[in-house]
């Protein structure tokens, strides 16, 4: 790295807290090295209090762009000059582009496009399909909005009766107002409706934190009857690599069932392309991160 960095090296940042555990710096710096790009990526421990100064710093230091994570994904919205259509609808930003170093900052959200690319890479075209989802937190909202923008015919979102449910109502309202998708929100407690919905769907996406620690022993699908060979299943969780849902799917004959690793890699690749204009070498990055 020390041999690579010169007076010409361009900087991309990540602003979030806590952030020291993040895989993003490894992901991006490995990609820069592999592509022979004169860039560096650094993580900055920034919370809401320092956020305005940090955003001004992106402009002043001519940082090329930045990733944004919790707790700044929503707080950054009023500090930017422009939002992509998806970021505007989702109400969150995970990528900022400093357009031509002019200080004009455009906010994007790539979690949804990352999820759509993950589905496409498994041969799944969601256009004109019925999709059942669980979860309407950060990941669920980004996926639901992008699926609607990409032309999914019908989206049935199930969430338990918790603090995220109202968020789901807002997401459905936005989808109905701004896209041609038929979207509905249902209580996950209505298990008969949930099973019926999956039976009528081509794709099931679990966008909840179920399956990840400390909920690694849980799966929102428990009835083998709902697993059909032609039902594609995507779990946004990638640690553990095989969640309870994916184990259950494998044991009951699902042919396409995969974790959130691809979504994670593709959302990074989308951000990489937005900021640098280059393609992230995904296979190389994956081999380094998950060897
Ligand atoms: P969040 O806290 O915003 O939302 C959590 C969601 O999970 C809510 O809808 C909540 O109702 C639901 N939930 C939690 N426990 C539940 C339970 N026991 N039963 C039913 N529903 C339950 O979180 P988030 O930011 O949306 O992240 C959700 C998951 O997605 C996390 O595991 C996160 O690591 C993962 N994620 C993956 C990627 C990726 O690129 N693969 C990107 C973002 C998030």
CSV table of C-alpha atoms and ligand atoms in Angstrom, one decimal, residues 111 135-140 159-160 162 164 188 207-210 212 215 218 220 236-238 260-261 263-264 267, ligand 1:
chain,number,residue,atom,x,y,z
A,111,UNK,CA,-28.7,-1.9,-1.5
A,135,UNK,CA,-38.9,-7.2,6.6
A,136,UNK,CA,-39.4,-3.5,6.2
A,137,UNK,CA,-36.4,-2.1,8.0
A,138,UNK,CA,-33.4,-0.6,6.2
A,139,UNK,CA,-32.6,-3.5,3.9
A,140,UNK,CA,-36.3,-4.4,3.3
A,159,UNK,CA,-43.7,-7.8,8.9
A,160,UNK,CA,-44.3,-8.7,12.6
A,162,UNK,CA,-43.2,-4.1,15.8
A,164,UNK,CA,-40.9,-1.3,11.7
A,188,UNK,CA,-46.5,-11.8,9.7
A,207,UNK,CA,-35.0,-9.0,4.4
A,208,UNK,CA,-35.1,-9.4,8.2
A,209,UNK,CA,-32.2,-9.9,10.6
A,210,UNK,CA,-33.7,-13.4,11.5
A,212,UNK,CA,-28.2,-13.8,12.1
A,215,UNK,CA,-31.4,-15.1,16.1
A,218,UNK,CA,-34.8,-18.9,13.9
A,220,UNK,CA,-39.6,-17.3,9.4
A,236,UNK,CA,-30.2,-11.0,3.0
A,237,UNK,CA,-28.1,-12.4,5.9
A,238,UNK,CA,-24.7,-13.8,4.9
A,260,UNK,CA,-26.9,-12.1,1.2
A,261,UNK,CA,-23.2,-12.3,0.1
A,263,UNK,CA,-26.2,-8.6,-2.5
A,264,UNK,CA,-23.3,-7.3,-0.3
A,267,UNK,CA,-24.1,-3.2,-3.7
B,1,LIG,P1,-33.4,-3.2,10.5
B,1,LIG,O1,-33.1,-3.2,12.0
B,1,LIG,O2,-33.6,-1.9,9.9
B,1,LIG,O3,-34.7,-4.1,10.3
B,1,LIG,C1,-34.9,-5.3,10.8
B,1,LIG,C2,-36.1,-6.1,10.2
B,1,LIG,O4,-36.1,-7.4,10.7
B,1,LIG,C3,-37.4,-5.4,10.6
B,1,LIG,O5,-38.3,-5.5,9.5
B,1,LIG,C4,-37.9,-6.3,11.8
B,1,LIG,O6,-39.3,-6.3,11.9
B,1,LIG,C5,-37.4,-7.7,11.3
B,1,LIG,N1,-37.2,-8.7,12.4
B,1,LIG,C6,-36.2,-8.7,13.3
B,1,LIG,N2,-36.3,-9.7,14.1
B,1,LIG,C7,-37.4,-10.4,13.7
B,1,LIG,C8,-38.1,-11.6,14.2
B,1,LIG,N3,-37.7,-12.3,15.2
B,1,LIG,N4,-39.2,-11.9,13.6
B,1,LIG,C9,-39.7,-11.2,12.5
B,1,LIG,N5,-39.1,-10.1,12.0
B,1,LIG,C10,-38.0,-9.7,12.6
B,1,LIG,O7,-32.2,-4.0,9.9
B,1,LIG,P2,-31.7,-3.9,8.4
B,1,LIG,O8,-30.7,-2.8,8.2
B,1,LIG,O9,-32.9,-3.9,7.5
B,1,LIG,O10,-30.9,-5.3,8.2
B,1,LIG,C11,-31.6,-6.5,8.2
B,1,LIG,C12,-30.6,-7.6,7.9
B,1,LIG,O11,-30.1,-7.5,6.6
B,1,LIG,C13,-29.4,-7.7,8.8
B,1,LIG,O12,-29.2,-9.0,9.2
B,1,LIG,C14,-28.3,-7.1,8.0
B,1,LIG,O13,-27.1,-7.6,8.4
B,1,LIG,C15,-28.7,-7.6,6.6
B,1,LIG,N6,-28.2,-6.7,5.5
B,1,LIG,C16,-27.6,-7.3,4.5
B,1,LIG,C17,-27.2,-6.6,3.4
B,1,LIG,C18,-26.4,-7.3,2.3
B,1,LIG,O14,-25.8,-6.6,1.5
B,1,LIG,N7,-26.5,-8.6,2.2
B,1,LIG,C19,-27.4,-5.2,3.4
B,1,LIG,C20,-28.1,-4.6,4.5
B,1,LIG,C21,-28.5,-5.4,5.5
